[in-house]
Amino acid sequence: MRARRSPPDGTFDTRLRPERSGRWLLLTAPLVVVLAAAAYGWARGDAVVTDPRTLGRPFALVVVAQLVGACGEEIGWRCFLQPLLSARFGPVAASLLVGAVWGVWHVQVFAQAPAYAAGFLGATVAMSLVLGLALEQVRAGRLLLAGGFHTLVNLGMLLLMDEESGAVLPMVLFGAAWLVAAVPWLLRTRVDTIAAVRRGAL
């Protein structure tokens, strides 16, 4: 994320280029899941690790199915709704709105404990913020980046967490980890906005 000097006015251009933004996005997904899983393993005294061979389907097939399903969702969330709302409200507000709708879309979580539902909604809003900000300048490959991110998160949870049992702690930790992870992306956007205003004032 090295600053680059902008020749026309001599100021520093701190913006994250789209290709780097995509790489950071795909790196963020597994890192945050591993962080949440590690915290959960520490809290319960042992790690939750599911052997891919016990899933009942070849793992390659599971990966493909997850990617297809994730891309199907992301056509609506990050390829249609996000740009539509971003043009009207800006990327931050649009990301928060999409995240809230995305969370409520998974209506089954509301049958769980309130803390479970809160953790899930926190995660969807924070993940949506990361996705929305990372993809703001991305045009080519937007669907694959969003779908890849979504797939990595789903696979990480499948293999390293047991939140589908209804256990509250892993979901709360998952949501908290994503809220923490969203902060640098939000700060990055804030820095870019200030830099853009200063460049426009020169």
mmCIF file with all atom_site columns, N, CA and C in Angstrom, residues 70-81 143 146:
data_model
loop_
_atom_site.group_PDB
_atom_site.id
_atom_site.type_symbol
_atom_site.label_atom_id
_atom_site.label_alt_id
_atom_site.label_comp_id
_atom_site.label_asym_id
_atom_site.label_entity_id
_atom_site.label_seq_id
_atom_site.pdbx_PDB_ins_code
_atom_site.Cartn_x
_atom_site.Cartn_y
_atom_site.Cartn_z
_atom_site.occupancy
_atom_site.B_iso_or_equiv
_atom_site.pdbx_formal_charge
_atom_site.auth_seq_id
_atom_site.auth_comp_id
_atom_site.auth_asym_id
_atom_site.auth_atom_id
_atom_site.pdbx_PDB_model_num
ATOM 1  N N  . ALA A 1 70  ? -22.110 -18.766 -4.082 1.00 0.00 ? 70  ALA A N  1
ATOM 2  C CA . ALA A 1 70  ? -21.666 -17.439 -3.656 1.00 0.00 ? 70  ALA A CA 1
ATOM 3  C C  . ALA A 1 70  ? -21.775 -16.432 -4.795 1.00 0.00 ? 70  ALA A C  1
ATOM 4  N N  . CYS A 1 71  ? -21.360 -16.828 -5.990 1.00 0.00 ? 71  CYS A N  1
ATOM 5  C CA . CYS A 1 71  ? -21.458 -15.928 -7.140 1.00 0.00 ? 71  CYS A CA 1
ATOM 6  C C  . CYS A 1 71  ? -22.919 -15.611 -7.455 1.00 0.00 ? 71  CYS A C  1
ATOM 7  N N  . GLY A 1 72  ? -23.789 -16.609 -7.283 1.00 0.00 ? 72  GLY A N  1
ATOM 8  C CA . GLY A 1 72  ? -25.215 -16.374 -7.493 1.00 0.00 ? 72  GLY A CA 1
ATOM 9  C C  . GLY A 1 72  ? -25.740 -15.289 -6.566 1.00 0.00 ? 72  GLY A C  1
ATOM 10 N N  . GLU A 1 73  ? -25.327 -15.344 -5.302 1.00 0.00 ? 73  GLU A N  1
ATOM 11 C CA . GLU A 1 73  ? -25.738 -14.306 -4.352 1.00 0.00 ? 73  GLU A CA 1
ATOM 12 C C  . GLU A 1 73  ? -25.115 -12.958 -4.694 1.00 0.00 ? 73  GLU A C  1
ATOM 13 N N  . GLU A 1 74  ? -23.830 -12.976 -5.038 1.00 0.00 ? 74  GLU A N  1
ATOM 14 C CA . GLU A 1 74  ? -23.107 -11.724 -5.242 1.00 0.00 ? 74  GLU A CA 1
ATOM 15 C C  . GLU A 1 74  ? -23.528 -10.972 -6.505 1.00 0.00 ? 74  GLU A C  1
ATOM 16 N N  . ILE A 1 75  ? -24.161 -11.663 -7.447 1.00 0.00 ? 75  ILE A N  1
ATOM 17 C CA . ILE A 1 75  ? -24.736 -10.946 -8.589 1.00 0.00 ? 75  ILE A CA 1
ATOM 18 C C  . ILE A 1 75  ? -25.734 -9.912  -8.075 1.00 0.00 ? 75  ILE A C  1
ATOM 19 N N  . GLY A 1 76  ? -26.514 -10.315 -7.080 1.00 0.00 ? 76  GLY A N  1
ATOM 20 C CA . GLY A 1 76  ? -27.492 -9.402  -6.513 1.00 0.00 ? 76  GLY A CA 1
ATOM 21 C C  . GLY A 1 76  ? -26.892 -8.402  -5.559 1.00 0.00 ? 76  GLY A C  1
ATOM 22 N N  . TRP A 1 77  ? -26.041 -8.876  -4.630 1.00 0.00 ? 77  TRP A N  1
ATOM 23 C CA . TRP A 1 77  ? -25.541 -7.992  -3.581 1.00 0.00 ? 77  TRP A CA 1
ATOM 24 C C  . TRP A 1 77  ? -24.498 -7.007  -4.083 1.00 0.00 ? 77  TRP A C  1
ATOM 25 N N  . ARG A 1 78  ? -23.375 -7.486  -4.561 1.00 0.00 ? 78  ARG A N  1
ATOM 26 C CA . ARG A 1 78  ? -22.262 -6.598  -4.882 1.00 0.00 ? 78  ARG A CA 1
ATOM 27 C C  . ARG A 1 78  ? -22.221 -6.149  -6.350 1.00 0.00 ? 78  ARG A C  1
ATOM 28 N N  . CYS A 1 79  ? -22.932 -6.823  -7.237 1.00 0.00 ? 79  CYS A N  1
ATOM 29 C CA . CYS A 1 79  ? -22.902 -6.421  -8.644 1.00 0.00 ? 79  CYS A CA 1
ATOM 30 C C  . CYS A 1 79  ? -24.124 -5.598  -9.052 1.00 0.00 ? 79  CYS A C  1
ATOM 31 N N  . PHE A 1 80  ? -25.205 -5.671  -8.282 1.00 0.00 ? 80  PHE A N  1
ATOM 32 C CA . PHE A 1 80  ? -26.390 -4.885  -8.603 1.00 0.00 ? 80  PHE A CA 1
ATOM 33 C C  . PHE A 1 80  ? -26.731 -3.883  -7.497 1.00 0.00 ? 80  PHE A C  1
ATOM 34 N N  . LEU A 1 81  ? -27.048 -4.391  -6.299 1.00 0.00 ? 81  LEU A N  1
ATOM 35 C CA . LEU A 1 81  ? -27.541 -3.521  -5.245 1.00 0.00 ? 81  LEU A CA 1
ATOM 36 C C  . LEU A 1 81  ? -26.474 -2.542  -4.748 1.00 0.00 ? 81  LEU A C  1
ATOM 37 N N  . LEU A 1 143 ? -17.425 -9.733  -9.998 1.00 0.00 ? 143 LEU A N  1
ATOM 38 C CA . LEU A 1 143 ? -18.201 -10.883 -9.532 1.00 0.00 ? 143 LEU A CA 1
ATOM 39 C C  . LEU A 1 143 ? -17.302 -11.980 -8.980 1.00 0.00 ? 143 LEU A C  1
ATOM 40 N N  . ALA A 1 146 ? -15.890 -10.896 -5.536 1.00 0.00 ? 146 ALA A N  1
ATOM 41 C CA . ALA A 1 146 ? -16.908 -10.978 -4.483 1.00 0.00 ? 146 ALA A CA 1
ATOM 42 C C  . ALA A 1 146 ? -17.267 -12.423 -4.193 1.00 0.00 ? 146 ALA A C  1
#
